[in-house]
CSV table of C-alpha atoms and ligand atoms in Angstrom, one decimal:
chain,number,residue,atom,x,y,z
A,26,MET,CA,-6.5,20.3,-16.8
A,27,LYS,CA,-5.2,19.9,-20.4
A,28,SER,CA,-2.1,17.8,-21.1
A,29,GLN,CA,0.1,20.8,-22.0
A,30,GLU,CA,-0.9,22.6,-18.8
A,31,ALA,CA,-0.2,19.5,-16.8
A,32,LEU,CA,3.2,18.9,-18.4
A,33,ALA,CA,4.2,22.5,-17.9
A,34,ARG,CA,3.4,22.3,-14.2
A,35,ILE,CA,5.4,19.1,-13.9
A,36,VAL,CA,8.4,20.6,-15.7
A,37,GLU,CA,8.3,23.6,-13.4
A,38,GLY,CA,8.5,21.1,-10.6
A,39,VAL,CA,11.5,19.4,-12.1
A,40,LYS,CA,13.2,22.8,-12.4
A,41,LYS,CA,12.5,23.7,-8.8
A,42,PHE,CA,13.7,20.3,-7.6
A,43,GLN,CA,17.0,20.8,-9.5
A,44,ALA,CA,17.5,24.4,-8.4
A,45,GLU,CA,16.4,24.1,-4.7
A,46,VAL,CA,15.8,20.6,-3.4
A,47,TYR,CA,18.6,18.6,-4.9
A,48,PRO,CA,21.4,21.1,-3.9
A,49,ALA,CA,20.2,21.2,-0.3
A,50,GLU,CA,20.3,17.3,-0.1
A,51,ARG,CA,23.2,16.6,-2.5
A,52,GLU,CA,25.1,14.4,-0.1
A,53,MET,CA,22.1,12.2,0.5
A,54,PHE,CA,21.4,11.8,-3.2
A,55,GLU,CA,25.0,11.0,-3.9
A,56,ARG,CA,25.0,8.4,-1.2
A,57,LEU,CA,22.1,6.7,-2.9
A,58,ARG,CA,23.7,6.8,-6.3
A,59,GLY,CA,24.9,3.2,-6.4
A,60,ARG,CA,22.8,1.3,-3.9
A,61,GLN,CA,19.6,1.1,-1.9
A,62,GLN,CA,18.9,-0.3,1.5
A,63,PRO,CA,15.3,0.6,2.3
A,64,MET,CA,14.0,0.3,5.8
A,65,ALA,CA,10.7,-1.2,4.7
A,66,MET,CA,8.6,-2.4,1.8
A,67,PHE,CA,5.5,-0.3,1.4
A,68,ILE,CA,2.6,-1.9,-0.5
A,69,THR,CA,-0.2,0.6,-1.1
A,70,CYS,CA,-2.9,1.7,-3.6
A,71,ALA,CA,-2.2,3.6,-6.8
A,72,ASP,CA,-4.5,6.4,-5.6
A,73,SER,CA,-2.9,9.8,-6.2
A,74,ARG,CA,-3.8,11.1,-2.8
A,75,VAL,CA,-1.8,8.5,-1.0
A,76,VAL,CA,1.8,9.7,-0.6
A,77,PRO,CA,3.6,7.4,1.7
A,78,ASN,CA,6.9,9.4,2.0
A,79,LEU,CA,4.8,12.5,2.9
A,80,PHE,CA,2.6,11.0,5.7
A,81,THR,CA,5.5,9.1,7.2
A,82,GLN,CA,8.0,11.9,6.7
A,83,THR,CA,10.5,9.7,5.0
A,84,GLY,CA,12.5,10.2,1.8
A,85,PRO,CA,14.4,8.7,-1.1
A,86,GLY,CA,15.8,5.3,-0.3
A,87,ASP,CA,13.6,4.6,2.7
A,88,PHE,CA,10.8,2.6,1.1
A,89,PHE,CA,10.7,-0.1,-1.6
A,90,VAL,CA,7.3,0.6,-2.9
A,91,GLU,CA,4.7,-1.6,-4.6
A,92,ARG,CA,1.5,0.1,-5.8
A,93,ASN,CA,-1.6,-1.1,-7.5
A,94,PRO,CA,-5.3,-0.5,-7.4
A,95,GLY,CA,-6.6,-1.6,-4.0
A,96,ASN,CA,-3.2,-2.5,-2.5
A,97,LEU,CA,-3.7,-6.1,-3.4
A,98,VAL,CA,-1.2,-8.9,-3.1
A,99,PRO,CA,-2.3,-11.9,-5.3
A,100,PRO,CA,-1.6,-15.2,-3.6
A,101,TYR,CA,1.7,-16.8,-4.7
A,102,SER,CA,-0.2,-19.7,-6.5
A,103,ASP,CA,-1.8,-17.1,-8.9
A,104,PHE,CA,1.7,-15.9,-9.8
A,105,VAL,CA,0.8,-12.4,-11.0
A,106,GLY,CA,4.1,-11.1,-12.2
A,107,GLY,CA,4.5,-7.6,-11.0
A,108,VAL,CA,3.6,-7.9,-7.3
A,109,SER,CA,5.2,-11.3,-6.9
A,110,SER,CA,8.5,-10.2,-8.4
A,111,GLY,CA,8.5,-7.1,-6.2
A,112,VAL,CA,7.9,-9.1,-3.1
A,113,GLU,CA,10.6,-11.6,-4.1
A,114,TYR,CA,13.1,-8.8,-4.7
A,115,GLY,CA,12.2,-7.1,-1.4
A,116,MET,CA,12.6,-10.3,0.5
A,117,LEU,CA,15.6,-12.0,-1.1
A,118,VAL,CA,17.7,-9.1,-2.4
A,119,LEU,CA,16.9,-6.1,-0.3
A,120,LYS,CA,16.0,-8.2,2.7
A,121,VAL,CA,13.7,-5.5,4.2
A,122,PRO,CA,13.0,-6.0,7.9
A,123,LEU,CA,9.5,-4.7,7.6
A,124,VAL,CA,6.5,-4.8,5.2
A,125,ILE,CA,3.6,-2.4,5.6
A,126,ILE,CA,0.4,-3.0,3.6
A,127,CYS,CA,-1.5,0.3,3.6
A,128,GLY,CA,-5.1,0.8,2.5
A,129,HIS,CA,-6.8,4.1,2.6
A,130,THR,CA,-10.2,5.9,3.0
A,131,ASP,CA,-12.4,6.6,-0.1
A,132,CYS,CA,-10.7,3.8,-2.1
A,133,GLY,CA,-12.3,3.3,-5.5
A,134,VAL,CA,-11.5,-0.4,-5.5
A,135,MET,CA,-13.1,-0.9,-2.1
A,136,LYS,CA,-16.2,0.9,-3.3
A,137,GLY,CA,-16.2,-1.2,-6.5
A,138,LEU,CA,-16.2,-4.3,-4.3
A,139,LEU,CA,-19.2,-3.1,-2.5
A,140,HIS,CA,-21.0,-1.8,-5.6
A,141,ALA,CA,-20.2,-4.0,-8.6
A,142,ASP,CA,-21.9,-1.5,-11.0
A,143,GLN,CA,-19.1,1.0,-10.3
A,144,VAL,CA,-16.7,-1.2,-12.2
A,145,ASN,CA,-18.9,-2.0,-15.2
A,146,GLY,CA,-16.9,-1.8,-18.4
A,147,LEU,CA,-13.6,-2.4,-16.6
A,148,PRO,CA,-12.8,-6.0,-17.3
A,149,ALA,CA,-9.2,-5.9,-16.2
A,150,MET,CA,-10.2,-4.2,-12.9
A,151,GLN,CA,-13.0,-6.8,-12.3
A,152,GLU,CA,-10.4,-9.6,-12.8
A,153,TRP,CA,-7.9,-7.9,-10.6
A,154,MET,CA,-10.5,-7.4,-7.8
A,155,ARG,CA,-11.1,-11.1,-7.4
A,156,HIS,CA,-8.0,-11.1,-5.2
A,157,ALA,CA,-10.3,-9.4,-2.7
A,158,SER,CA,-13.5,-11.3,-3.3
A,159,ASP,CA,-13.3,-13.2,0.0
A,160,VAL,CA,-13.4,-9.8,1.8
A,161,ARG,CA,-16.6,-8.8,-0.1
A,162,HIS,CA,-18.2,-12.1,0.9
A,163,ARG,CA,-17.3,-11.5,4.5
A,164,ILE,CA,-19.0,-8.0,4.5
A,165,MET,CA,-22.1,-9.3,2.8
A,166,ARG,CA,-22.3,-12.2,5.3
A,167,ASP,CA,-21.6,-10.4,8.5
A,168,HIS,CA,-22.4,-6.7,7.9
A,169,SER,CA,-25.1,-6.6,5.2
A,170,ASN,CA,-27.2,-4.2,7.2
A,171,ALA,CA,-24.4,-1.8,8.2
A,172,PRO,CA,-24.6,1.7,6.8
A,173,ASP,CA,-22.6,2.2,3.6
A,174,GLU,CA,-19.9,4.3,5.3
A,175,GLU,CA,-19.4,1.6,7.9
A,176,LYS,CA,-19.2,-1.1,5.2
A,177,LEU,CA,-16.5,0.9,3.4
A,178,ARG,CA,-14.4,1.3,6.5
A,179,LEU,CA,-14.7,-2.4,7.4
A,180,ILE,CA,-14.0,-3.6,3.9
A,181,THR,CA,-10.9,-1.4,3.7
A,182,GLU,CA,-9.6,-2.9,7.0
A,183,TYR,CA,-10.5,-6.5,6.2
A,184,ASN,CA,-8.8,-6.1,2.8
A,185,VAL,CA,-5.6,-5.0,4.4
A,186,LEU,CA,-5.7,-8.1,6.7
A,187,ALA,CA,-6.6,-10.4,3.8
A,188,GLN,CA,-3.6,-9.1,1.8
A,189,ILE,CA,-1.3,-9.8,4.7
A,190,GLU,CA,-2.5,-13.4,4.5
A,191,ASN,CA,-1.9,-13.5,0.8
A,192,LEU,CA,1.5,-12.0,1.3
A,193,ARG,CA,2.3,-14.9,3.7
A,194,SER,CA,1.6,-17.4,0.9
A,195,HIS,CA,4.7,-16.2,-0.8
A,196,PRO,CA,7.5,-18.6,0.1
A,197,SER,CA,10.1,-15.9,0.4
A,198,VAL,CA,8.0,-14.0,2.9
A,199,ASP,CA,6.9,-17.0,5.0
A,200,ALA,CA,10.4,-18.3,5.4
A,201,ARG,CA,11.6,-14.9,6.6
A,202,VAL,CA,8.6,-14.4,8.9
A,203,LEU,CA,9.2,-17.8,10.5
A,204,ARG,CA,12.9,-16.9,11.1
A,205,GLU,CA,11.7,-13.5,12.5
A,206,GLU,CA,13.6,-11.6,9.9
A,207,VAL,CA,10.7,-9.6,8.7
A,208,GLU,CA,7.5,-8.2,10.3
A,209,ILE,CA,4.3,-7.4,8.4
A,210,ARG,CA,2.0,-4.6,9.5
A,211,GLY,CA,-1.4,-3.6,8.1
A,212,TRP,CA,-2.3,0.1,8.0
A,213,VAL,CA,-5.1,2.4,6.8
A,214,TYR,CA,-4.3,6.0,5.9
A,215,ASP,CA,-7.2,8.5,6.3
A,216,ILE,CA,-6.9,11.0,3.4
A,217,GLY,CA,-9.1,13.6,4.8
A,218,ASP,CA,-7.7,14.0,8.4
A,219,GLY,CA,-4.2,12.6,7.9
A,220,SER,CA,-4.5,9.9,10.6
A,221,VAL,CA,-2.9,6.5,10.2
A,222,TRP,CA,-4.4,3.4,11.6
A,223,SER,CA,-2.5,0.2,12.4
A,224,ALA,CA,-3.9,-3.3,12.9
A,225,ASP,CA,-3.0,-5.2,16.0
A,226,PRO,CA,-1.2,-8.3,14.7
A,227,GLU,CA,-3.0,-10.5,17.2
A,228,THR,CA,-6.6,-9.2,17.0
A,229,GLY,CA,-6.7,-7.4,13.7
A,230,ARG,CA,-8.3,-4.4,15.5
A,231,PHE,CA,-7.1,-1.0,14.1
A,232,SER,CA,-5.9,1.8,16.4
A,233,LYS,CA,-4.4,5.2,15.7
A,234,VAL,CA,-0.7,5.3,15.1
A,235,GLY,CA,1.1,7.7,17.3
A,236,ALA,CA,-1.9,8.3,19.6
A,237,PRO,CA,-1.0,9.0,23.2
A,238,GLY,CA,-1.4,6.0,25.5
B,27,LIG,ZN1,-7.4,3.0,-3.4
């Protein structure tokens, strides 16, 4: 798609939003005008196919969102500005009661961790991905013989668990976890079938969200 075509389609969307969607929800938008009180902080990948408000059926004002390639949270000691400042704001100003770190299937960053040649010529990405290097080592050590598909599923899950640990290294998070003011959950969203998988906080095992029993 060329840029003009893309822009035209986006502008059409803006028109439709203003003509149909906004008027139907005017009260809600006006309520949000001067303040936000999100129910959760949602940390996920930049991937265009991951639309948190869609697969959780939530809306404006519900999530304070942090997105980056691979849904990574650099440890506090590395002090990478964007994510750290978002975490700080979410914890200390918005005081969200819940943080969800959500990975997804078919993630380009997870594939890059498994196959370094896929990120050749991407120095910024290579540098960024070192925040998940422990996860790659774990896969190479424990699952080197697993089929590729299985490796990708495991690295996606392990990465979510590792980023929870990294998140805990942020003082604003750890203090609130210890006071039981915030819970942290790890999820994986399946793009192809729409399922959502959640890690058991004790065991790290993933099971389907909303599954009966
Ligand atoms: Zn991704």
